[in-house]
XYZ file of C-alpha atoms in Angstrom:
651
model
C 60.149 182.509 153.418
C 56.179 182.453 153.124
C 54.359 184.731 151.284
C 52.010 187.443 152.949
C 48.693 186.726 154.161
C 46.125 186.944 151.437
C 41.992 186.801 152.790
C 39.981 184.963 150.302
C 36.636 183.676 150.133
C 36.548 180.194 151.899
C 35.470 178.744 148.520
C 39.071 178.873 147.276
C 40.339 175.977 149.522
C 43.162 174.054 148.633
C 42.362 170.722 147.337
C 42.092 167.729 149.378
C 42.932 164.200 148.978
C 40.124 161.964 148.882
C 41.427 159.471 151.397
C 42.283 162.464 154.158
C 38.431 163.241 153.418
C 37.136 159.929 153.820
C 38.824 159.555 156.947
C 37.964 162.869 159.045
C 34.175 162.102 157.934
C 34.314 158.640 159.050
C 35.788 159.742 162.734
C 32.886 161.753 163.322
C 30.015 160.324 165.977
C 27.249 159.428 164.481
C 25.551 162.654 165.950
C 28.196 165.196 164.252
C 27.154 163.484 160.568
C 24.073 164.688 161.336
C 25.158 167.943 161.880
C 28.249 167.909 158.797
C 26.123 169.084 155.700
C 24.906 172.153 158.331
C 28.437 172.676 159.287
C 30.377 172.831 155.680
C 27.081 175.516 154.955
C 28.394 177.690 158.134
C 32.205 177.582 156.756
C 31.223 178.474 153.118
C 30.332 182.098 154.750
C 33.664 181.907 156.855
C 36.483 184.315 155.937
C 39.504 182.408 154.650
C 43.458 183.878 154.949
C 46.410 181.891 153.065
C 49.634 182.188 154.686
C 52.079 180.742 152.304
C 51.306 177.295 152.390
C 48.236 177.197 155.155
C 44.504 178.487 154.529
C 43.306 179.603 157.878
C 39.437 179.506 158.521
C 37.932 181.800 161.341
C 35.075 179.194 162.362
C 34.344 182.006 165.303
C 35.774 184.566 167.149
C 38.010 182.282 169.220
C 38.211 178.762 167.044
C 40.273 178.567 163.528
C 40.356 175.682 161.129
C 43.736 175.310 159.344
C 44.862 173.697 156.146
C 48.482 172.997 155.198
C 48.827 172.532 151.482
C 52.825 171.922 150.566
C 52.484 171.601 146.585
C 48.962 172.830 146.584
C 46.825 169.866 148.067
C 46.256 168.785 151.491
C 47.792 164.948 151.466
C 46.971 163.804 155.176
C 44.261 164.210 157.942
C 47.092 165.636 160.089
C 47.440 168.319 157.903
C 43.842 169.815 158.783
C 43.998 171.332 162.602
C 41.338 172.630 164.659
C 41.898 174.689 167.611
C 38.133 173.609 169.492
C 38.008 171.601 172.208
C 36.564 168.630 170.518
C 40.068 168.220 168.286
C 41.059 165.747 166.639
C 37.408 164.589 165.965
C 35.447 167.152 165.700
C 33.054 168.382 163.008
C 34.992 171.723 161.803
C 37.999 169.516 160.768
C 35.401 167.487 158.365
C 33.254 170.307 156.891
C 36.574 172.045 156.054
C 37.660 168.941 153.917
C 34.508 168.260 152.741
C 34.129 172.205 152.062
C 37.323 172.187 150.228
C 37.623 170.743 146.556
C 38.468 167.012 146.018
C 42.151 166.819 144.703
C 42.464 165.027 141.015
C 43.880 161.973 141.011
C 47.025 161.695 138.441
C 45.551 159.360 136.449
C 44.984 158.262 132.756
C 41.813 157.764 130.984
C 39.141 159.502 132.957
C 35.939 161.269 132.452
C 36.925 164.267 133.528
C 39.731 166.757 132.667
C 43.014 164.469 133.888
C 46.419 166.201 135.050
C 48.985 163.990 133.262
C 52.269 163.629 134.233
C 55.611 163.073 131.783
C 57.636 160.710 133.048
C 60.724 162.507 132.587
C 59.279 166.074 133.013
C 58.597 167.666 136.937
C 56.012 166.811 138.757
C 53.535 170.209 137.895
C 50.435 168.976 136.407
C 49.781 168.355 132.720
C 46.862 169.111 130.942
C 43.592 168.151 130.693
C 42.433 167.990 127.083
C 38.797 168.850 127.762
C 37.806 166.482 125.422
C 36.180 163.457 128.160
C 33.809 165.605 128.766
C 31.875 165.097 126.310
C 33.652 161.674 125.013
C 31.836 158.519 126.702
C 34.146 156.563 127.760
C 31.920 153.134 128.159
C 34.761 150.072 128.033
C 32.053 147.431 127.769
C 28.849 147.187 125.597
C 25.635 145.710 126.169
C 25.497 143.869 122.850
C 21.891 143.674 123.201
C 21.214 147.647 123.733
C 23.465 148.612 121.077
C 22.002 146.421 118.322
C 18.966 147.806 119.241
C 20.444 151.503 118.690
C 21.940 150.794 115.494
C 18.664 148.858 114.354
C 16.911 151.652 115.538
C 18.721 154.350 113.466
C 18.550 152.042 110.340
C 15.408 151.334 110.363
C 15.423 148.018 111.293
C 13.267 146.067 113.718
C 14.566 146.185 117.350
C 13.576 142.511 117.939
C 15.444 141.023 115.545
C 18.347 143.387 116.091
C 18.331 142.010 119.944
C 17.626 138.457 118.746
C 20.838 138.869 116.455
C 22.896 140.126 119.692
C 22.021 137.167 122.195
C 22.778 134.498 119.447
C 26.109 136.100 118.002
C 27.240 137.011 121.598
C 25.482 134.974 124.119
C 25.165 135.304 127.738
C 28.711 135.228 129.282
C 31.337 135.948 126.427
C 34.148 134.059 128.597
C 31.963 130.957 128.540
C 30.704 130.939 124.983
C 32.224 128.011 122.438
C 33.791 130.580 121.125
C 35.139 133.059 123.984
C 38.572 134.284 125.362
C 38.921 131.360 127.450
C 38.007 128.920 125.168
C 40.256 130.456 122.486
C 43.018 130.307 124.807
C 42.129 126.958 125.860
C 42.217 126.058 122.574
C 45.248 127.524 121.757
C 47.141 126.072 124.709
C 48.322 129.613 125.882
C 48.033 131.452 129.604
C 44.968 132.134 131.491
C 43.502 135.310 130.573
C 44.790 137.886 133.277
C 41.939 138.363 136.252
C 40.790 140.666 138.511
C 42.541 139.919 141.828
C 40.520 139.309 144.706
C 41.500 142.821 146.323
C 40.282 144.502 142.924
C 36.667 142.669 143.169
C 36.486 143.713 146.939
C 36.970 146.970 146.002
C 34.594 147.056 143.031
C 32.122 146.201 144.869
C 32.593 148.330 147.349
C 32.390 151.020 145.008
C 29.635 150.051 143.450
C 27.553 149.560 146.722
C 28.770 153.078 147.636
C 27.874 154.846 143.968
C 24.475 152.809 144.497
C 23.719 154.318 147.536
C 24.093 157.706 145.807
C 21.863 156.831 143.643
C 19.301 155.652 145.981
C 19.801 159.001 147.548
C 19.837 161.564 144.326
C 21.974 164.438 144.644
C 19.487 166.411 147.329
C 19.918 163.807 149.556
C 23.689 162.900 148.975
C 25.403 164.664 151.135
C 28.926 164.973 152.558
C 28.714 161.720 154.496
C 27.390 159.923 151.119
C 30.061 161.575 149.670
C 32.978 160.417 151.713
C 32.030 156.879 151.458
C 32.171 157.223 147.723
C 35.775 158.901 148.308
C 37.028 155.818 150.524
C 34.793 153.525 147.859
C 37.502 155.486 145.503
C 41.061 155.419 147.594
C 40.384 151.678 148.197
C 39.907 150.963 144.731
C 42.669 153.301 143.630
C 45.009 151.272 146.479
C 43.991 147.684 144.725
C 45.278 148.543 141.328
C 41.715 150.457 139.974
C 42.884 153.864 139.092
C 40.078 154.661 136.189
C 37.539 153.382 138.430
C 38.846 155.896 141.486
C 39.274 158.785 139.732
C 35.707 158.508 137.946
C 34.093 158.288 141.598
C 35.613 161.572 142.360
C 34.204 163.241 139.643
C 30.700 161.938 140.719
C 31.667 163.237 144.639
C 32.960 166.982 142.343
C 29.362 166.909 140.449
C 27.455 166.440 143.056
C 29.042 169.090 145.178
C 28.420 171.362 142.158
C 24.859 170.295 141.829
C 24.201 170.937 146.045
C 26.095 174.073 145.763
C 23.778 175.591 142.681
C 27.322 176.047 140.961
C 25.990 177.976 137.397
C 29.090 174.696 135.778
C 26.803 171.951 136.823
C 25.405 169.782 134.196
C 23.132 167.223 134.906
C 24.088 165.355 131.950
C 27.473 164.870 132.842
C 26.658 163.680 136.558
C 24.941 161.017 134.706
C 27.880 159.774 132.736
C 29.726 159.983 135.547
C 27.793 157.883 137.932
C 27.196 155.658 134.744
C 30.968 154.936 134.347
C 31.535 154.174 137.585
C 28.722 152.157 138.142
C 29.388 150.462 134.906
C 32.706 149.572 135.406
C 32.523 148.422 139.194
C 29.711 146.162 137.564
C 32.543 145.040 135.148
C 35.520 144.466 136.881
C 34.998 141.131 138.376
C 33.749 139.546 134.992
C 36.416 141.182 132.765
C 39.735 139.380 131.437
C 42.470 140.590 129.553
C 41.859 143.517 127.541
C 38.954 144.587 129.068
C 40.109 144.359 131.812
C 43.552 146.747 131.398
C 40.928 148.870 129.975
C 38.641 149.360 133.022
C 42.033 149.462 135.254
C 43.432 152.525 133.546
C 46.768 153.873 134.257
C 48.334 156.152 137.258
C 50.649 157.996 134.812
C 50.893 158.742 130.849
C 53.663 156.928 129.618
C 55.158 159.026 126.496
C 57.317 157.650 124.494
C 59.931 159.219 122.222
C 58.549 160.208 118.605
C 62.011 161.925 117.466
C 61.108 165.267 115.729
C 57.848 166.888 114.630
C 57.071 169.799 112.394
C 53.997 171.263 114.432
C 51.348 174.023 112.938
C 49.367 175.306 115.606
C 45.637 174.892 115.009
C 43.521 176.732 118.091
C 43.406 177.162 121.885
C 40.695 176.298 124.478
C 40.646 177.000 128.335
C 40.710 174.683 130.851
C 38.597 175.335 133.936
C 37.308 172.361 136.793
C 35.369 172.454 138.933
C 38.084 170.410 141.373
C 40.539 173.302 141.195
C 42.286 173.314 137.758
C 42.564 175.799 135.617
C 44.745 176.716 132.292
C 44.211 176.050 128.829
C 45.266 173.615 126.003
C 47.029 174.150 122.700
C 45.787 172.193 119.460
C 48.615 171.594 117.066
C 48.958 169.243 113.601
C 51.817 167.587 111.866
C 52.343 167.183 107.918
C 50.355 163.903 108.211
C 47.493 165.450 110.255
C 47.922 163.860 113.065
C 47.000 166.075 116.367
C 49.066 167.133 119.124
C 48.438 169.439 122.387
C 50.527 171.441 124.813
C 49.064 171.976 127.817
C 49.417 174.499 130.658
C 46.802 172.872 133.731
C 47.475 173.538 137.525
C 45.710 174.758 140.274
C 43.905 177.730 139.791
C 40.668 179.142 138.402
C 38.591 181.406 136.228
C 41.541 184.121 136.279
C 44.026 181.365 135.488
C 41.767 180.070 132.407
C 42.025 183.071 131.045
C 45.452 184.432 131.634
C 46.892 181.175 130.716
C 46.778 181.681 127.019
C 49.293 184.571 127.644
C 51.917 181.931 129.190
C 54.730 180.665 127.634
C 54.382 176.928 126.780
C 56.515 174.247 128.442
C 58.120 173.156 125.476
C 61.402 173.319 125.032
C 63.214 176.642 125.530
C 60.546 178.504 123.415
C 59.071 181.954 124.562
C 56.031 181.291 122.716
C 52.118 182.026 124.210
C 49.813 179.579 124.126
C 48.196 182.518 121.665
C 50.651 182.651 119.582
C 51.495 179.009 119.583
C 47.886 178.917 117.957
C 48.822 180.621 115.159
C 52.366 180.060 114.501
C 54.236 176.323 114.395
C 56.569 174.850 116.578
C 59.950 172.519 115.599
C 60.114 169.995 118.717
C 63.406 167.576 118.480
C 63.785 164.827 120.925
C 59.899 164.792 121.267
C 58.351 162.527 123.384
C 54.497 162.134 123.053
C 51.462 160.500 125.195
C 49.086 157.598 123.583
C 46.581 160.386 123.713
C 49.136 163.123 121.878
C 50.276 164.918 124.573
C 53.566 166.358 124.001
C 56.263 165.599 127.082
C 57.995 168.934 128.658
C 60.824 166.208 129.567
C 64.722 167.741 130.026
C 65.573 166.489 126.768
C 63.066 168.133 124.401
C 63.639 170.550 122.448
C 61.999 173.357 120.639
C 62.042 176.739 118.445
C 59.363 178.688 116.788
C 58.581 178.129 113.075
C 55.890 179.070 110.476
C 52.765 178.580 110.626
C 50.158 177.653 108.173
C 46.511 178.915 107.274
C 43.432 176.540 107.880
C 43.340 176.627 104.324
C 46.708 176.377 103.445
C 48.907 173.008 103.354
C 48.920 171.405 105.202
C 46.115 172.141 108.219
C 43.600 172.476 104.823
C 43.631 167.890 104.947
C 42.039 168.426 107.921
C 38.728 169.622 106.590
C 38.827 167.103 103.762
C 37.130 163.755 105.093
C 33.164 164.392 105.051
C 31.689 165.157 108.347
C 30.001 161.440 108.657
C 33.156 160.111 108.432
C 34.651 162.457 111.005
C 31.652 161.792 113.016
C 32.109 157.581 113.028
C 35.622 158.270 113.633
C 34.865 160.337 116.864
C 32.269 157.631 118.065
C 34.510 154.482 117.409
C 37.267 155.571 120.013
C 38.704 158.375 117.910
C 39.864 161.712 118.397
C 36.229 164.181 119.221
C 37.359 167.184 117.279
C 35.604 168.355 113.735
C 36.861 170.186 111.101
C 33.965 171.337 109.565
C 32.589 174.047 106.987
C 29.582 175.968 107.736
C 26.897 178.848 106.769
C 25.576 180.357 110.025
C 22.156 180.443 110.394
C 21.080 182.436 113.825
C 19.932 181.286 117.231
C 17.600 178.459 119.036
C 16.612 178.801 122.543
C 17.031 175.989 124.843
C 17.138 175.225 128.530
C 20.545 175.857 128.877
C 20.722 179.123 127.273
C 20.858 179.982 122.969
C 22.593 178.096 120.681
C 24.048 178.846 117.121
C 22.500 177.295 114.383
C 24.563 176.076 111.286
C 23.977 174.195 108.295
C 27.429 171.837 107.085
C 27.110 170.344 104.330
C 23.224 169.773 104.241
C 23.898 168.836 108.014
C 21.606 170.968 110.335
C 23.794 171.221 113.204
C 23.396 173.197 116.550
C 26.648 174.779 118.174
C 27.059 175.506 121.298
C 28.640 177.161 124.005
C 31.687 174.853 125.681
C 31.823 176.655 128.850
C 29.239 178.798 130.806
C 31.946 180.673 133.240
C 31.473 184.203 132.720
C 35.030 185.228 132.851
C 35.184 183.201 129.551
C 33.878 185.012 126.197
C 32.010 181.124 124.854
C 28.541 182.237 125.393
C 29.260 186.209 123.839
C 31.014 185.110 121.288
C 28.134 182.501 120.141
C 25.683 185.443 120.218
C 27.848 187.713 118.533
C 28.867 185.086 115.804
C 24.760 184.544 115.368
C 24.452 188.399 113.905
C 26.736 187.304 111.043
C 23.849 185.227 109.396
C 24.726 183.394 106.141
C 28.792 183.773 106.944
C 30.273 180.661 105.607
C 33.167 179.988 108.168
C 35.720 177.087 109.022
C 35.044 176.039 112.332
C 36.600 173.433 114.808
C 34.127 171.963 117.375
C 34.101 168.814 119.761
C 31.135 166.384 119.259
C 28.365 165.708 121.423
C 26.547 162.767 120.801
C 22.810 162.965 121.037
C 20.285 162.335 118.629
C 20.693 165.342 116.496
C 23.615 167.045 115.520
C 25.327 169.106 117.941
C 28.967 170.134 118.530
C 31.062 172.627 121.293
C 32.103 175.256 119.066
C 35.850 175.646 120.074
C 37.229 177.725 117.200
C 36.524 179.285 113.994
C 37.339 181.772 111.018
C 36.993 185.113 111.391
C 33.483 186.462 110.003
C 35.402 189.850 108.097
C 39.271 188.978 107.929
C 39.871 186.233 105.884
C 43.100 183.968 107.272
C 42.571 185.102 110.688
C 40.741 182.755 113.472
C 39.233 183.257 116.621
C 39.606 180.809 119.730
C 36.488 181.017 120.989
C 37.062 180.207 124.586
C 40.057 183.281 124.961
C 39.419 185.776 122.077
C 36.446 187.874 122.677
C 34.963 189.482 119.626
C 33.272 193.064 119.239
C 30.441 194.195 117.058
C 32.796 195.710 114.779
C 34.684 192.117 114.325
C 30.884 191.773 112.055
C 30.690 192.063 108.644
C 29.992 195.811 107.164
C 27.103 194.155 105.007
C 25.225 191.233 106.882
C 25.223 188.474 104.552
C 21.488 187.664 103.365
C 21.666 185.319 100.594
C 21.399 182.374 102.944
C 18.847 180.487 103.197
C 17.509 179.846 106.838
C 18.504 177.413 109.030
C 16.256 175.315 110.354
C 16.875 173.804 113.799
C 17.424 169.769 113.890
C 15.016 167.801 115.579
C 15.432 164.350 117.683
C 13.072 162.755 114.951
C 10.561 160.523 115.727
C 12.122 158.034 117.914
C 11.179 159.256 121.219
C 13.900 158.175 123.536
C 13.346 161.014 125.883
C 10.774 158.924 127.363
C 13.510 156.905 128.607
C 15.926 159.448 129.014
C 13.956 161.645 131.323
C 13.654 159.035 134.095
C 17.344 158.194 134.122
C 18.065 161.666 134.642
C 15.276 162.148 137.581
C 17.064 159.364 139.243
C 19.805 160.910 139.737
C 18.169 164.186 140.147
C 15.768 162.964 142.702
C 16.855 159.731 143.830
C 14.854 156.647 143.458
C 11.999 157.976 145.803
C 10.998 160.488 142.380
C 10.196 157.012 140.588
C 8.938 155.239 143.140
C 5.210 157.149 143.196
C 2.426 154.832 141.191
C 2.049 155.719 137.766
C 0.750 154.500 134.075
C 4.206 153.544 132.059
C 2.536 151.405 130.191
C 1.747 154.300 127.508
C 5.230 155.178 127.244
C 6.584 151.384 126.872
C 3.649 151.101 124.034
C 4.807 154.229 122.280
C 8.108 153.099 122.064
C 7.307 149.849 120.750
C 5.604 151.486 117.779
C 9.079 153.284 116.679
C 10.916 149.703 117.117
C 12.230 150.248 120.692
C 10.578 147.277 122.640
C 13.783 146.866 125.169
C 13.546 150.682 126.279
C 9.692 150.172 126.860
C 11.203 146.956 129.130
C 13.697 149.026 130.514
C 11.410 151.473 132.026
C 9.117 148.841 133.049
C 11.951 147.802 135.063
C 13.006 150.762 136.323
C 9.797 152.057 137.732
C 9.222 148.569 139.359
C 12.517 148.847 140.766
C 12.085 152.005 142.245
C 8.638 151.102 143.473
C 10.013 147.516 144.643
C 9.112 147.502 148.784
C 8.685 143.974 151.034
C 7.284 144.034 154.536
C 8.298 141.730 157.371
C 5.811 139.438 159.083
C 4.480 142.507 161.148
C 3.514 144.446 158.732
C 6.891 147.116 158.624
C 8.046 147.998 155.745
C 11.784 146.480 155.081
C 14.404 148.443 153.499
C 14.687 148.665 149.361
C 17.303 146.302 147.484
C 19.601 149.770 145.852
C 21.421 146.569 144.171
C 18.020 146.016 141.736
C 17.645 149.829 141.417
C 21.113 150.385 140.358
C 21.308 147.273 137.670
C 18.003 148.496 136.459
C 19.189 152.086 136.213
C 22.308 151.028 134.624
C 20.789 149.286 132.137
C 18.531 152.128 131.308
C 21.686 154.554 131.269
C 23.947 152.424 129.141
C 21.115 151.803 126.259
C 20.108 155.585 126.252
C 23.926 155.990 125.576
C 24.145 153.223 122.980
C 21.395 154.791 121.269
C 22.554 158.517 121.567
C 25.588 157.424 119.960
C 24.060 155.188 117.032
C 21.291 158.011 116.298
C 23.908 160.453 116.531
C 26.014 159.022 113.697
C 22.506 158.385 111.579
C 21.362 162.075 111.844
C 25.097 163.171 110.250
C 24.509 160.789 107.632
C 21.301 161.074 106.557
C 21.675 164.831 106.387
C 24.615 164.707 104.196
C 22.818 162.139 102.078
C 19.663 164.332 101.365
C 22.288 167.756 101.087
């Protein structure tokens, strides 16, 4: 029996596939594309009702738009219906899927918040760990870019760090003396697997289409831009290239966010996005073997049995997309220290972030909350467990509530042990991205994006800040609050961010006035009288890190007004050559080249014998962009781990 009708704002669409999408857009004349981006602005101010498994649109008085959603998503064209006479191809059908969020793909090893399946569990999404957000997920290095970065934060001339790339790595790995192929030559073994000729098709297909994006920059991407990047993605995820699919349709979800003003967006992370994709559709013809399985990814988790486990819980976060998933994750640690999470992600939003710490996990036959899971343990027999440390909800699992322990109690207290420059190299070498760190609060910074909390760890200065901006989640209050408890020293767990100074998302932390409590910062929301009676003063105060003196912004900037603006924003005439000469002086000679070769890129127009002016090449653009993106990110990243050392060297 279906539930009543419920009206709802026509923002809470069910999520669509990105193939259905792809398709509805591509049916249109070329007159109604025109006309789509105008169209999907007239539904967003369009009532919605859902009538159990159907959202019904009221385009007008006389014309609805209907979307069937069994399990949540819309899975086929056929299940969008307009009742105008232009049906089946008409525009409303289009903006409506276009209007409508773009359904995850169940996949493994993406840059945005996945929805994991167990293999022997039901088929309701997993959890997202939140951590790829701010974990780049680059499967092949530029040698020559990151010598350069680690040259550059030890000191060391860039030139010969790029001299000592090319001659230990040369041009084309596979074809070096000394390469996969001649190893297995050599060795009298098997080919090195290949991309099939399907997978290249399709790689470059999606890079041509994420190009094109870029050409455009998100003002001028719009939904028919976007639903060739959505085929681009449900070709490539049809030839076997599920990584590189799903991390097109979190470029299509950014830059819906971006064109819709959505307070979530982050320019930074449409960056990485388009980087990854770019990067690896670059890739895939080129890579063999391991680098190859790599850049492929996986549809599903595969989690394998790992007997029992003693659990202590360790914190909570939300979980909150921007393509329609919502719930929240629970940290928890063995004996050993290794790290395990329970999720609780499905369809839903700000109201399901925060309710969802109230839930009972899927564990076992346990009524614990996520809450309480936080702060008690768990006893899981017949666990089964992802590569990433998801725990399986499969029929045979098994669970009961035990004891927990204290942060600094055996055995979570291990966890705060290794200095934070080791945690740091662990995090950027593939690792886990949480810290367990110690810290004396220090007050606020202003930024762009809002205050931040200064700390000093460990001689470390180190800005926190907020990992979600929603509103209906207490991050941001409970930053500003925690900043009136000056010179508290405090536990803390945060994820890194990798930039050139340190920074961290503060996820979860001690309690400023009750000792062997914690707060999840994400789902607890503290009060003034949470504050110490005394404000501590002894402190001395923090000081807020600086990016140094290599200037890398300079760089930076223009690969983030690409995508901004589009390559038009570059294209204008204009003096680099003061930039490329100030980056020289700090050792960074390839960045000044990069730019060069950006700007001429973007500036890059032929005419034909008439005098016209001929189209621009996007292909240069985009390899000169790319190479730009991927050395600011191989820099970030070796600067990063050189700012947590050095402090801790001069504490």
């Amino acid at each position: 029996m279906s539930s009543p009708s419920q009206d709802m704002p026509s923002g809470h669409l069910p999520p669509v596939d990105p193939s259905v999408t792809a398709e509805l857009v591509a049916a249109l004349s070329p007159r109604l594309r025109k006309r789509l981006d105008a169209g999907i602005a007239k539904l967003a101010d369009r009532p919605a009702v859902r009538d159990g498994d159907t959202v019904r649109i009221a385009v007008d008085d006389t014309i609805d738009v209907e979307l069937h959603a069994p399990g949540g998503r819309v899975s086929s064209a056929d299940a969008v219906r307009c009742g105008c006479l232009l049906a089946p191809d008409c525009l409303h059908r289009a903006a409506a899927a276009s209007a409508a969020p773009v359904a995850d793909l169940d996949l493994d090893a993406v840059a945005a918040p996945e929805t994991d399946r167990d293999s022997d569990a039901d088929t309701a999404p997993g959890a997202a760990t939140g951590a790829a957000a701010a974990r780049d997920t680059d499967s092949a290095r530029d040698p020559g870019s990151a010598a350069e970065a680690n040259a550059a934060a030890n000191g060391s001339s860039a030139a010969e760090a790029n001299a000592a790339a090319k001659g230990s790595s040369g041009t084309d790995p596979q074809a070096a003396p000394g390469g996969p192929a001649a190893s297995a030559a050599a060795a009298g073994t098997a080919e090195p697997e290949r991309a099939t000729a399907g997978q290249c098709a399709a790689a470059r297909a999606l890079h041509a289409a994420a190009a094109a994006v870029l050409e455009a920059g998100t003002d001028g991407s719009g939904a028919v831009l976007q639903a060739e990047l959505l085929r681009a993605a449900h070709t490539a995820r049809l030839a076997g290239l599920p990584r590189c699919a799903a991390t097109a349709v979190s470029v299509v979800t950014a830059l819906r966010a971006a064109r819709s003003a959505d307070p979530a967006y982050r320019l930074a992370d449409l960056v990485a996005a388009l980087r990854d994709v770019l990067s690896a559709a670059h890739r895939v013809p080129h890579a063999v073997g391991a680098e190859l399985a790599e850049l492929r990814g996986a549809v599903r988790q595969s989690y394998r049995p790992d007997g029992s486990l003693r659990l202590y819980g360790l914190f909570s976060e939300p979980v909150l997309t921007a393509s329609g998933y919502a719930g929240a994750v629970t940290w928890t640690a063995d004996a050993g220290g290794r790290l395990f999470q329970v999720p609780d992600v499905a369809p839903g939003g700000a109201g399901r972030a925060v309710g969802a710490a109230d839930r009972a996990v899927r564990v076992g036959d346990t009524a614990l909350t996520h809450r309480e899971l936080s702060r008690a343990g768990l006893a899981v027999s017949g666990a089964t467990v992802s590569p990433t440390g998801r725990l399986g909800a499969g029929a045979g699992v098994r669970a009961v509530r035990a004891s927990g322990a204290d942060w600094r109690g055996e055995p979570l207290d291990r966890l705060w042990a290794p200095p934070p420059a080791e945690q740091v190299a662990r995090a950027l070498t593939g690792g886990h991205d949480l810290l367990f760190l110690e810290v004396t609060l220090g007050g606020t910074v202003r930024e762009a994006a809002g205050d931040c909390l200064l700390a000093d760890c460990e001689g470390v200065p180190l800005r926190l800040v907020a990992a979600h901006d929603h509103p209906a989640l207490p991050h941001r209050d409970n930053l500003r609050l925690l900043a009136a408890a000056r010179g508290s020293r405090l536990r803390i767990v945060a994820r890194l961010i990798p930039a050139p100074y340190p920074r961290a998302l503060l996820l979860a932390a001690e309690h400023p006035s009750v000792p062997g409590t914690r707060v999840d910062i994400g789902l607890d929301r503290l009060q003034h009288a949470d504050l110490p009676a005394v404000p501590v003063t002894s402190a001395a105060p923090a000081t807020a890190p600086t990016a140094g003196e290599a200037p890398v912004h300079l760089l930076r900037r223009r690969v983030h007004q690409a995508v901004s603006g589009g390559r038009l924003v570059l294209s204008f005439p204009g003096n680099t050559g003061a930039d490329a000469r100030r980056l020289g002086r700090h050792g960074l000679a390839t960045a000044g080249d990069l730019l060069g070769e950006l700007h001429a890129a973007a500036a890059e127009r032929t005419r034909d014998v008439f005098g016209r002016l001929l189209p621009a090449d996007p292909g240069r653009f985009a390899r000169a962009w790319l190479a730009a993106a991927r050395y600011t990110g191989e820099l970030d990243r070796a600067l990063c781990a050189a700012a947590w050392a050095s402090g801790a060297a001069s504490g």
